[in-house]
Amino acid sequence: MSERVITYLEAVREAMSQEMRKNEDVFILGEDIGVYGGAFGVTRGMIEEFGPERVRNTPISEAAIAGTAVGAALTGMRPILEIQFSDFITIAMDQIVNQAAKIRYMYGGKGKVPMVVRLPGGSGTGAAAQHSQSLEAWTAHIPGLKVVQPSTAYDAKGLLKAAMDDDNPVIFYEHKLLYKTSWEVPEEQYSIPLGVADIKREGKDVTIVATGIMVHKALEAARELEKEGIDVEIVDPRTLVPLDKETIINSVKKTGKLIVVHEAVKRGGFGGEIASVVAESEAFDYLDAPIVRLGGKEVPIPYNPNLEKAAIPQVPDIIQAVKETVRFK
Amino acid sequence: MAHEIFMPKLSSTMQVGTLLQWFKNEGDPVEIGEPIFEIMTDKINIEVEAYEEGILLKKYFHADDQVPVNQIIGYIGEPGEVVPDESPGIASDESTDDASKEESSSTEATVEVVDNVTSEGNLENEKVRATPAARRVARENGVNLALVQGRGPNGRVHEQDVLDYLKGNHVKATPLAKKLAQAEGVDLSTVKGTGVGGKVVKDDVVSVLQPATPAVSTDVKPEAKRVKLQGMRKVIADRMVQSKNTAPHVTLTTEVDMSKVKELRASLLPIIEKQTGYRVSFTEIIVKAVGQTLTRHKKVNASLIGDEIVYNEEVNVGLAVAVEDGLLVPVLNNVDKKGLASLTTEAKEISKLAREMKLKPNQMQGSTFTVSNLGMYAIDGFTPVINQPEVAILGVGRIQDKPVVDNGTIVIRPMMTLSLSFDHRAIDGAPAAEFLTELKRVLENPYELLV
């Protein structure tokens, strides 16, 4: 058993480093990831260990980074891309959506694109509208891509291992505000299979399905609600694609109530998918209150720190939604 | 397979029916079309016929039980077939369809009914609001959700509400006992039932209540009989209030010399009796005259529905008929097009059905004007209440010999007072007066009716 506590950021770095020591095919590429260590310092120290051949600084072109990675993957490498801010995936979208996601299918499995796209996402750092978005629903919509959203250092390390082992392109969302959070993380390598949700808190009154940083806000809300005798269950899907429907459905069957929370804009967000999965499932007959979605407001993330907070769900919003939902239990 | 017998839905607003009596016992053979039980709705008492033949296998309800629409009341099937011990709840869709086919005539638009929320729970005319979980639990336990009080927004029924209802229902009790227990705050589960199978009846609740209300005085006062305002009485009450509250009533009266009607009746009496077996009465002649006059006074033959005045094409005259503890208004259709012989037959037959409470719903619908005749009593004139959505009603008083002035001399004539109440929202005084004046003229020259 490991007593060791490291940060989310260190867990991501450790997952990459451990794999790169074992597997010569794995390399990382991105903007300023060498001596500078990347925008958030995730790769700091890696160029010293692995050298500039395997920790490659690139020009400032996400399209080029992604295209290079697709080509490298097709020829047998297993690249990891770091996109400085997840917002910039929009520039790499053609390579990711039209090439990476399609090639294995279109060539009948004769080629494959094993690559991991690492994306620091989310708001809360005062980085304003172009550097704070949560666009995971864009990628979750594309068949051929897997989408991962770890909420803890432990999950980040294990899921990144699984992502690197996967023979398909995996979109890996890291939350900027989580980089500094610390958790017990085993030193040895381990893999958390993609498509297995984690019940972060067991409860019986209401199910909250939360993703990314919202898992922590939901946990905080649950601690408050516990004082009032409301017992919240929190399900963290961990991967949006593949989605562990069974865990979500079983939880809703148990509690009869569902709240979905994500930071991404509510309109068109992945919460709609989760709500629909439940409504279409056998859990329907167990629903005892309307499903509630909490998501970002329909505005670009504001620069003003107060407005920035107001634009996404906060703990009091979750508490209020829960109280409303369990009112008739 | 055993066939379900269920509480039929006899009108678009019917939610529950009271089972009045069974005509068959368990084990009795039943033919298609044979009446098996009688029910009372808020409008009508009716015998329900069997749609299947076989043996009456099971009766789940007793006389005076209130049963929700489509609730399974019993089963008809082969001897020895096994059926559930308790009513499984609402009848399956298929048989509901059958029922609505059978009753299609009666489920069509009804003019009669004041929305009538009866007995317990949420019996509004709309779909029950309930969460999926509440629906599942109700389905699993055979609970009619319409009877469950929902605590959610707009009465939405939640799972817990159904569970509470079930808990309350663990105790078998008659509806009266339940209502009494609720009103007096008695927990039914603490009451020992003395009815069939431990069912709690009213007296059980009363006996629990007695110690709580110690007899202060010993002198026993004779207690007034109390009858609940329900069924037909309730409908009459509601409709009278509604009519009086919404329609500004104005009543015009006139005296009619009935000499010639009397002559006409005397000469037609043997002819019609020979033809139909019925004796033509003044009522039929008056109805005929009313029908004739209405064709020329469209404003009086109208209905006020919502914010529209509907000028009816047909002349259908409702005839107020006193029945035991109530009043029904069977309808004579197209009276302007019928001769006195057929009107007599129809009026006699439909009045008989009314008195026997055997009218079908469609025989009480569609009237465009109503005649209320109190002439058999010592009543001269009165102010009848409009039978909405109609806009006018004619009250008929007795025929009495009176001295009247004719050409400067006092003569004795059989006189009758007509009272026309009209809804001043829809008609004004002058056209109403024209109608009544013409009706008087027609009755004083009744041979016009023969033209």
Short mmCIF file of N, CA, C and O in Angstrom, two decimals, chain A residues 160-203:
data_model
loop_
_atom_site.label_atom_id
_atom_site.label_comp_id
_atom_site.label_asym_id
_atom_site.label_seq_id
_atom_site.Cartn_x
_atom_site.Cartn_y
_atom_site.Cartn_z
N LEU A 160 -4.39 7.53 -17.61
CA LEU A 160 -3.41 7.90 -18.65
C LEU A 160 -2.66 6.66 -19.12
O LEU A 160 -2.37 6.50 -20.31
N LYS A 161 -2.39 5.76 -18.20
CA LYS A 161 -1.75 4.49 -18.59
C LYS A 161 -2.65 3.74 -19.58
O LYS A 161 -2.20 3.26 -20.63
N ALA A 162 -3.92 3.65 -19.24
CA ALA A 162 -4.85 2.95 -20.14
C ALA A 162 -4.94 3.66 -21.48
O ALA A 162 -5.05 3.01 -22.54
N ALA A 163 -4.90 5.00 -21.45
CA ALA A 163 -4.99 5.77 -22.69
C ALA A 163 -3.77 5.51 -23.57
O ALA A 163 -3.89 5.35 -24.79
N MET A 164 -2.59 5.45 -22.95
CA MET A 164 -1.36 5.21 -23.73
C MET A 164 -1.35 3.80 -24.29
O MET A 164 -0.79 3.55 -25.36
N ASP A 165 -1.97 2.88 -23.58
CA ASP A 165 -2.02 1.49 -24.05
C ASP A 165 -3.05 1.28 -25.14
O ASP A 165 -3.03 0.26 -25.83
N ASP A 166 -3.97 2.20 -25.28
CA ASP A 166 -5.08 2.02 -26.22
C ASP A 166 -4.60 2.24 -27.66
O ASP A 166 -3.78 3.12 -27.91
N ASP A 167 -5.13 1.46 -28.58
CA ASP A 167 -4.72 1.59 -29.98
C ASP A 167 -5.55 2.62 -30.74
O ASP A 167 -5.46 2.72 -31.97
N ASN A 168 -6.37 3.38 -30.03
CA ASN A 168 -7.19 4.40 -30.67
C ASN A 168 -6.82 5.77 -30.13
O ASN A 168 -6.25 5.88 -29.03
N PRO A 169 -7.16 6.83 -30.87
CA PRO A 169 -6.91 8.16 -30.34
C PRO A 169 -7.74 8.41 -29.08
O PRO A 169 -8.95 8.13 -29.08
N VAL A 170 -7.09 8.89 -28.05
CA VAL A 170 -7.77 9.16 -26.78
C VAL A 170 -7.61 10.64 -26.44
O VAL A 170 -6.49 11.16 -26.46
N ILE A 171 -8.72 11.28 -26.20
CA ILE A 171 -8.71 12.69 -25.80
C ILE A 171 -8.69 12.73 -24.28
O ILE A 171 -9.60 12.18 -23.63
N PHE A 172 -7.68 13.37 -23.71
CA PHE A 172 -7.45 13.27 -22.28
C PHE A 172 -7.52 14.66 -21.67
O PHE A 172 -6.62 15.48 -21.81
N TYR A 173 -8.66 14.94 -20.99
CA TYR A 173 -8.88 16.28 -20.41
C TYR A 173 -8.32 16.35 -19.00
O TYR A 173 -8.73 15.59 -18.12
N GLU A 174 -7.39 17.29 -18.81
CA GLU A 174 -6.88 17.55 -17.46
C GLU A 174 -7.44 18.89 -17.04
O GLU A 174 -7.55 19.80 -17.85
N HIS A 175 -7.81 19.02 -15.76
CA HIS A 175 -8.34 20.32 -15.33
C HIS A 175 -7.24 21.14 -14.68
O HIS A 175 -6.58 20.68 -13.76
N LYS A 176 -7.09 22.36 -15.18
CA LYS A 176 -6.01 23.23 -14.71
C LYS A 176 -6.02 23.43 -13.20
O LYS A 176 -4.99 23.47 -12.56
N LEU A 177 -7.23 23.57 -12.63
CA LEU A 177 -7.31 23.82 -11.19
C LEU A 177 -7.00 22.57 -10.37
O LEU A 177 -6.74 22.65 -9.18
N LEU A 178 -7.06 21.40 -11.03
CA LEU A 178 -6.79 20.17 -10.28
C LEU A 178 -5.30 19.86 -10.23
O LEU A 178 -4.87 19.04 -9.40
N TYR A 179 -4.51 20.49 -11.09
CA TYR A 179 -3.08 20.16 -11.17
C TYR A 179 -2.41 20.21 -9.80
O TYR A 179 -1.54 19.41 -9.48
N LYS A 180 -2.86 21.17 -8.97
CA LYS A 180 -2.18 21.38 -7.67
C LYS A 180 -2.77 20.51 -6.56
O LYS A 180 -2.29 20.57 -5.43
N THR A 181 -3.85 19.78 -6.82
CA THR A 181 -4.48 18.98 -5.75
C THR A 181 -3.70 17.69 -5.53
O THR A 181 -3.15 17.11 -6.48
N SER A 182 -3.66 17.25 -4.28
CA SER A 182 -2.81 16.10 -3.93
C SER A 182 -3.64 14.89 -3.51
O SER A 182 -4.71 15.04 -2.89
N TRP A 183 -3.12 13.71 -3.83
CA TRP A 183 -3.79 12.46 -3.51
C TRP A 183 -2.77 11.38 -3.26
O TRP A 183 -1.63 11.48 -3.69
N GLU A 184 -3.21 10.36 -2.60
CA GLU A 184 -2.36 9.16 -2.49
C GLU A 184 -2.33 8.48 -3.85
O GLU A 184 -3.38 8.18 -4.42
N VAL A 185 -1.13 8.28 -4.36
CA VAL A 185 -1.01 7.63 -5.66
C VAL A 185 0.09 6.57 -5.57
O VAL A 185 1.19 6.86 -5.11
N PRO A 186 -0.18 5.36 -5.96
CA PRO A 186 0.85 4.31 -5.91
C PRO A 186 2.03 4.67 -6.81
O PRO A 186 1.86 5.30 -7.84
N GLU A 187 3.21 4.25 -6.37
CA GLU A 187 4.39 4.54 -7.18
C GLU A 187 4.44 3.68 -8.43
O GLU A 187 4.85 4.12 -9.50
N GLU A 188 4.03 2.44 -8.29
CA GLU A 188 4.13 1.54 -9.44
C GLU A 188 3.08 1.90 -10.50
O GLU A 188 2.10 2.58 -10.21
N GLN A 189 3.30 1.42 -11.72
CA GLN A 189 2.34 1.64 -12.79
C GLN A 189 1.05 0.87 -12.51
O GLN A 189 1.10 -0.25 -12.00
N TYR A 190 -0.06 1.43 -12.87
CA TYR A 190 -1.33 0.70 -12.81
C TYR A 190 -2.25 1.29 -13.87
O TYR A 190 -2.04 2.42 -14.33
N SER A 191 -3.23 0.53 -14.25
CA SER A 191 -4.13 0.97 -15.32
C SER A 191 -5.57 0.94 -14.81
O SER A 191 -5.99 -0.02 -14.16
N ILE A 192 -6.29 2.01 -15.07
CA ILE A 192 -7.74 2.01 -14.79
C ILE A 192 -8.45 1.88 -16.13
O ILE A 192 -8.28 2.74 -17.00
N PRO A 193 -9.18 0.81 -16.34
CA PRO A 193 -9.78 0.61 -17.67
C PRO A 193 -10.69 1.78 -18.07
O PRO A 193 -11.39 2.33 -17.22
N LEU A 194 -10.65 2.12 -19.35
CA LEU A 194 -11.54 3.16 -19.86
C LEU A 194 -12.96 2.60 -19.87
O LEU A 194 -13.17 1.46 -20.29
N GLY A 195 -13.92 3.40 -19.40
CA GLY A 195 -15.31 2.92 -19.43
C GLY A 195 -15.77 2.34 -18.12
O GLY A 195 -16.78 1.65 -18.07
N VAL A 196 -15.04 2.62 -17.05
CA VAL A 196 -15.49 2.16 -15.74
C VAL A 196 -15.64 3.38 -14.83
O VAL A 196 -14.68 4.08 -14.53
N ALA A 197 -16.87 3.66 -14.43
CA ALA A 197 -17.13 4.81 -13.57
C ALA A 197 -16.69 4.51 -12.15
O ALA A 197 -16.47 3.35 -11.78
N ASP A 198 -16.55 5.56 -11.37
CA ASP A 198 -16.16 5.39 -9.97
C ASP A 198 -17.21 6.06 -9.10
O ASP A 198 -17.59 7.22 -9.34
N ILE A 199 -17.71 5.34 -8.11
CA ILE A 199 -18.64 5.97 -7.17
C ILE A 199 -17.79 6.67 -6.13
O ILE A 199 -17.16 6.04 -5.29
N LYS A 200 -17.74 7.99 -6.20
CA LYS A 200 -16.85 8.75 -5.32
C LYS A 200 -17.43 8.86 -3.93
O LYS A 200 -16.73 9.19 -2.98
N ARG A 201 -18.74 8.68 -3.82
CA ARG A 201 -19.37 8.73 -2.51
C ARG A 201 -20.65 7.93 -2.61
O ARG A 201 -21.42 8.11 -3.54
N GLU A 202 -20.86 7.06 -1.66
CA GLU A 202 -22.10 6.28 -1.68
C GLU A 202 -23.19 6.99 -0.91
O GLU A 202 -22.93 7.61 0.12
N GLY A 203 -24.41 6.93 -1.43
CA GLY A 203 -25.52 7.58 -0.74
C GLY A 203 -26.81 6.96 -1.23
O GLY A 203 -26.80 6.13 -2.14
#
